[in-house]
C-alpha positions as semicolon CSV with decimal commas, in nm:
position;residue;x (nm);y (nm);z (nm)
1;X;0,186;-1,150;-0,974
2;X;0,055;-1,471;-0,837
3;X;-0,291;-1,559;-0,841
4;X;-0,447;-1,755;-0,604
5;X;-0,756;-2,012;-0,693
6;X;-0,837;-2,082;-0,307
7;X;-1,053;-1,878;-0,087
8;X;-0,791;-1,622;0,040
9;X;-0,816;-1,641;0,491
10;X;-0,561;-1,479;0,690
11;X;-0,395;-1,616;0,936
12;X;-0,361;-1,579;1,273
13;X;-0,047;-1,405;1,495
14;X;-0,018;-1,803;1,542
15;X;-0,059;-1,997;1,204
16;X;0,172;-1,725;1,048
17;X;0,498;-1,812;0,908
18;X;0,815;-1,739;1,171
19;X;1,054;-1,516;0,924
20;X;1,367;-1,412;0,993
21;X;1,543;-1,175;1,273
22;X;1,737;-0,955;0,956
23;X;1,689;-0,913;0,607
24;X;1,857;-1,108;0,291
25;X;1,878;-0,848;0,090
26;X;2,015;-0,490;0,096
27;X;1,755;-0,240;0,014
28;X;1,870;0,028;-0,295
29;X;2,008;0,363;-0,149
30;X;1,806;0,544;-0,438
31;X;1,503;0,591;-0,631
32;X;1,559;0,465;-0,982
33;X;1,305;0,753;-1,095
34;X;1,272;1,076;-0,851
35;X;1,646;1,012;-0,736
36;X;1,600;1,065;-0,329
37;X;1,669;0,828;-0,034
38;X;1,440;0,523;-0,010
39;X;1,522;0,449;0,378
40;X;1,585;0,819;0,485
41;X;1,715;1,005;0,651
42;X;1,421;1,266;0,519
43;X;1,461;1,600;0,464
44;X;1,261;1,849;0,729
45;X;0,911;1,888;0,707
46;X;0,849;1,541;0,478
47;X;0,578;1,337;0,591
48;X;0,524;0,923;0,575
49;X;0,202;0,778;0,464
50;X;0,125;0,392;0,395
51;X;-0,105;0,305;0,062
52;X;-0,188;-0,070;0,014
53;X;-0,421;-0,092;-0,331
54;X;-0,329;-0,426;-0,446
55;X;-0,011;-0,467;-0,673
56;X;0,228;-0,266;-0,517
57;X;0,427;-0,211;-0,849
58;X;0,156;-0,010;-1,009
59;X;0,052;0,152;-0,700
60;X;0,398;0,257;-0,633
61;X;0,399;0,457;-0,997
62;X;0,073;0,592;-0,947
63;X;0,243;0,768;-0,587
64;X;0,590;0,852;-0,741
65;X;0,442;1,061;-1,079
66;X;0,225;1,278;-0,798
67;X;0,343;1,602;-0,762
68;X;0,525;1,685;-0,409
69;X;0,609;1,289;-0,352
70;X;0,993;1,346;-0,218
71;X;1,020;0,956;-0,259
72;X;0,847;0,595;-0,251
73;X;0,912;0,293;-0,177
74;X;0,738;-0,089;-0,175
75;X;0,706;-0,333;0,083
76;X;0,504;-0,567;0,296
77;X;0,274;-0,467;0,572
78;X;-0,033;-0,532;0,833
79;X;0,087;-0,885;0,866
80;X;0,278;-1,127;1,152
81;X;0,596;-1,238;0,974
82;X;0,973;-1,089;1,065
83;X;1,135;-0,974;0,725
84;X;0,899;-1,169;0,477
85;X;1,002;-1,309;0,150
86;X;0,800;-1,206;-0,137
87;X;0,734;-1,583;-0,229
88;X;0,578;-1,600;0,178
89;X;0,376;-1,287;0,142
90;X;0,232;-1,448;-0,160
91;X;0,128;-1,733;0,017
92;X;-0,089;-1,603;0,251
93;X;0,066;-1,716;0,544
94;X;0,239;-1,392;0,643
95;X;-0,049;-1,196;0,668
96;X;0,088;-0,897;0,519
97;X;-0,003;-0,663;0,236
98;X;0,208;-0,551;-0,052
99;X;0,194;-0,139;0,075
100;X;0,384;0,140;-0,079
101;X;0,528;0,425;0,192
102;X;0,481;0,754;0,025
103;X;0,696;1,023;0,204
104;X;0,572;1,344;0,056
105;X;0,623;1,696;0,139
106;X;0,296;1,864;0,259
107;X;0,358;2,257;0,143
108;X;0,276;2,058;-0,170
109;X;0,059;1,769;-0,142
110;X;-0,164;1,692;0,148
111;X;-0,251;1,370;0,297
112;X;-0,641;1,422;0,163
113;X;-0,527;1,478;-0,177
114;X;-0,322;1,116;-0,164
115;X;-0,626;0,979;-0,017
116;X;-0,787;1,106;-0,307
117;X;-0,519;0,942;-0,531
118;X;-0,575;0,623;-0,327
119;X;-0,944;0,574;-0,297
120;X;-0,966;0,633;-0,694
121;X;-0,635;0,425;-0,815
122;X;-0,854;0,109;-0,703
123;X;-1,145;-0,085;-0,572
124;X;-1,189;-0,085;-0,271
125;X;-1,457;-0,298;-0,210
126;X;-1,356;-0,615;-0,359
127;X;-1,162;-0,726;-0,028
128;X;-0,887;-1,017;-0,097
129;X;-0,828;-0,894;-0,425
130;X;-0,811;-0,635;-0,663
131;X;-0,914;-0,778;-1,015
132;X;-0,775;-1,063;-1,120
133;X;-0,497;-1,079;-0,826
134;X;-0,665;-1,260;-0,561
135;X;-0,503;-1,300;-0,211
136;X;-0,451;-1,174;0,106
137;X;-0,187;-0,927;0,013
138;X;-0,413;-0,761;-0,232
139;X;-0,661;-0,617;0,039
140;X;-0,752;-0,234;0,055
141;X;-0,561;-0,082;0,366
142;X;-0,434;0,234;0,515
143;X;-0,165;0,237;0,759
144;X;-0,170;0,576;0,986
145;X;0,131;0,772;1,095
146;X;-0,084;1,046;1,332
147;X;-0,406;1,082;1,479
148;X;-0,474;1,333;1,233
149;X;-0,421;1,103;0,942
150;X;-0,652;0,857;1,128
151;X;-0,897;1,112;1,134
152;X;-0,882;1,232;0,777
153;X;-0,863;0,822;0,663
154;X;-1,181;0,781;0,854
155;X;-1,382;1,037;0,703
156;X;-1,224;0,951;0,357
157;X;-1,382;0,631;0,364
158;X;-1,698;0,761;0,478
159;X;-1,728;0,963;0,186
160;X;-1,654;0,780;-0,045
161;X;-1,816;0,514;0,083
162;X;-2,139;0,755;-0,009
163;X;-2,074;0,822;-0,415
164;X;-2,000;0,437;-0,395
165;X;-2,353;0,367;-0,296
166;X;-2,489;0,623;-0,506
167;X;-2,280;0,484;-0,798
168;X;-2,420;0,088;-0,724
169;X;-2,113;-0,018;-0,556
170;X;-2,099;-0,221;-0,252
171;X;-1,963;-0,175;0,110
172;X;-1,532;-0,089;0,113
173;X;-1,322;-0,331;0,274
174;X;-1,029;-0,101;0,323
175;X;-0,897;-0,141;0,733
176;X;-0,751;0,129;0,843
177;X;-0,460;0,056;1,137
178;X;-0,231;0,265;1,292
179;X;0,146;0,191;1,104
180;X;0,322;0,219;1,456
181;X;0,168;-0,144;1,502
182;X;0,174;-0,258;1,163
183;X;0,583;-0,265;1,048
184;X;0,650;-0,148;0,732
185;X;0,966;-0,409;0,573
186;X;1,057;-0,297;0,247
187;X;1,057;-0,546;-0,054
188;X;1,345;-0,700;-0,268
189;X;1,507;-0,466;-0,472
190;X;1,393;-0,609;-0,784
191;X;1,026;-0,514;-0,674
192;X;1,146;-0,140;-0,596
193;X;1,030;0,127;-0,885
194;X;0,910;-0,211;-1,069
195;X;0,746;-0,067;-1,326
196;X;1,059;0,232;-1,430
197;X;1,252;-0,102;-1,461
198;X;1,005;-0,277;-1,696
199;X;0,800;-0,014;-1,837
200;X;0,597;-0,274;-2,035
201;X;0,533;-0,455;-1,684
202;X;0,250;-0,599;-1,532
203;X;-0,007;-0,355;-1,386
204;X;-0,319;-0,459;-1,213
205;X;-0,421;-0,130;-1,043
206;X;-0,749;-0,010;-1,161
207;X;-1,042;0,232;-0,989
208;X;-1,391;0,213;-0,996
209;X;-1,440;0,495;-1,221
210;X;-1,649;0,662;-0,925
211;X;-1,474;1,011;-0,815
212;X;-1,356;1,066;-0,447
213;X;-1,529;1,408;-0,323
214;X;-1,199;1,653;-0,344
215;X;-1,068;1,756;-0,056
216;X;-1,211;1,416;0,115
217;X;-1,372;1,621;0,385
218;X;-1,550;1,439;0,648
219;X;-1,931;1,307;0,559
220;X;-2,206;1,534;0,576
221;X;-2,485;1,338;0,826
């Protein structure tokens, strides 16, 4: 991934870079690993969730070797630009984030227990980066499908946020938006189930080491 020496800013609606009104690329019909639809349609009773952790190529693994993930796929998020380029995103000048879409099937994995995954797959308190990727695209973020995700997001981070503090770590970064506002465009096919294509590929996803309380039940006062 590209590393950035500057002090990573976003950019305004304004300063952001125009894109596109479609696409230059055709996004893969399958997963290259769990063998389901990447664009849908989604079988009955899946749900969507939005994970942004830094690289999206390890994230993405971390999401498609959970049990009850139906499929996953990467992309760019939270930002300004129409149908961003990978080489825009990683210039900062988009705004967006390199996110993962998770569309998992709840009788089997709840949206706590990928919270869970997410809060400990990273850290989320180092804001534009996530070790030695620095940039925009590398912030902390979770995009919300329902108010009851919201909800459950919220008092994720509030827990966490309290075996951080316990553990020495500092405040977390991570914004959490709803995803109706924030479009989801999927990345180049190359970056989709990166690291099934290259298993020997570059991975920067790391945690903290500090546990997320299971079941990520709101904060006690």
């Amino acid at each position: 991934m590209f590393l950035h020496r500057r002090t990573p800013q976003l950019p305004t609606r304004e300063e952001a870079l125009r894109g596109r009104p479609a696409p230059e690329f055709t996004v893969p019909s399958r997963h290259t690993v769990l063998g389901n639809s990447l664009l849908g349609p989604y079988p009955e009773g899946m749900e969507v969730a939005d994970f942004a952790l830094g690289c999206f190529w390890g994230a993405e693994r971390k999401f498609w070797q959970t049990d009850g993930v139906w499929t996953t796929l990467v992309g760019y998020q939270g930002g300004y630009t129409e149908n961003p380029a990978y080489e825009e995103v990683c210039s900062g000048l988009t705004g967006h984030t390199e996110a993962v879409r998770v569309v998992y099937d709840p009788a089997v994995v709840t949206y706590p227990e990928l919270l869970k995954l997410f809060w400990e797959s990273h850290d989320p308190t180092q804001g534009f980066r996530q070790g030695n990727d620095v940039g925009t695209q590398y912030r902390s973020a979770l995009y919300t499908h329902s108010p009851a995700q919201a909800a459950a997001a919220a008092a994720s981070r509030e827990a966490y946020q309290k075996v951080l503090t316990a553990s020495g770590h500092g405040g977390i970064t991570t914004e959490i938006l709803p995803a109706d506002d924030r479009t989801f465009w999927p990345a180049e096919p190359a970056h989709q189930q990166y690291l099934d294509k290259n298993p020997a590929g570059y991975c920067g996803i790391g945690g903290t080491g500090v546990s997320c309380p299971v079941g990520v039940a709101p904060a006690e006062s």
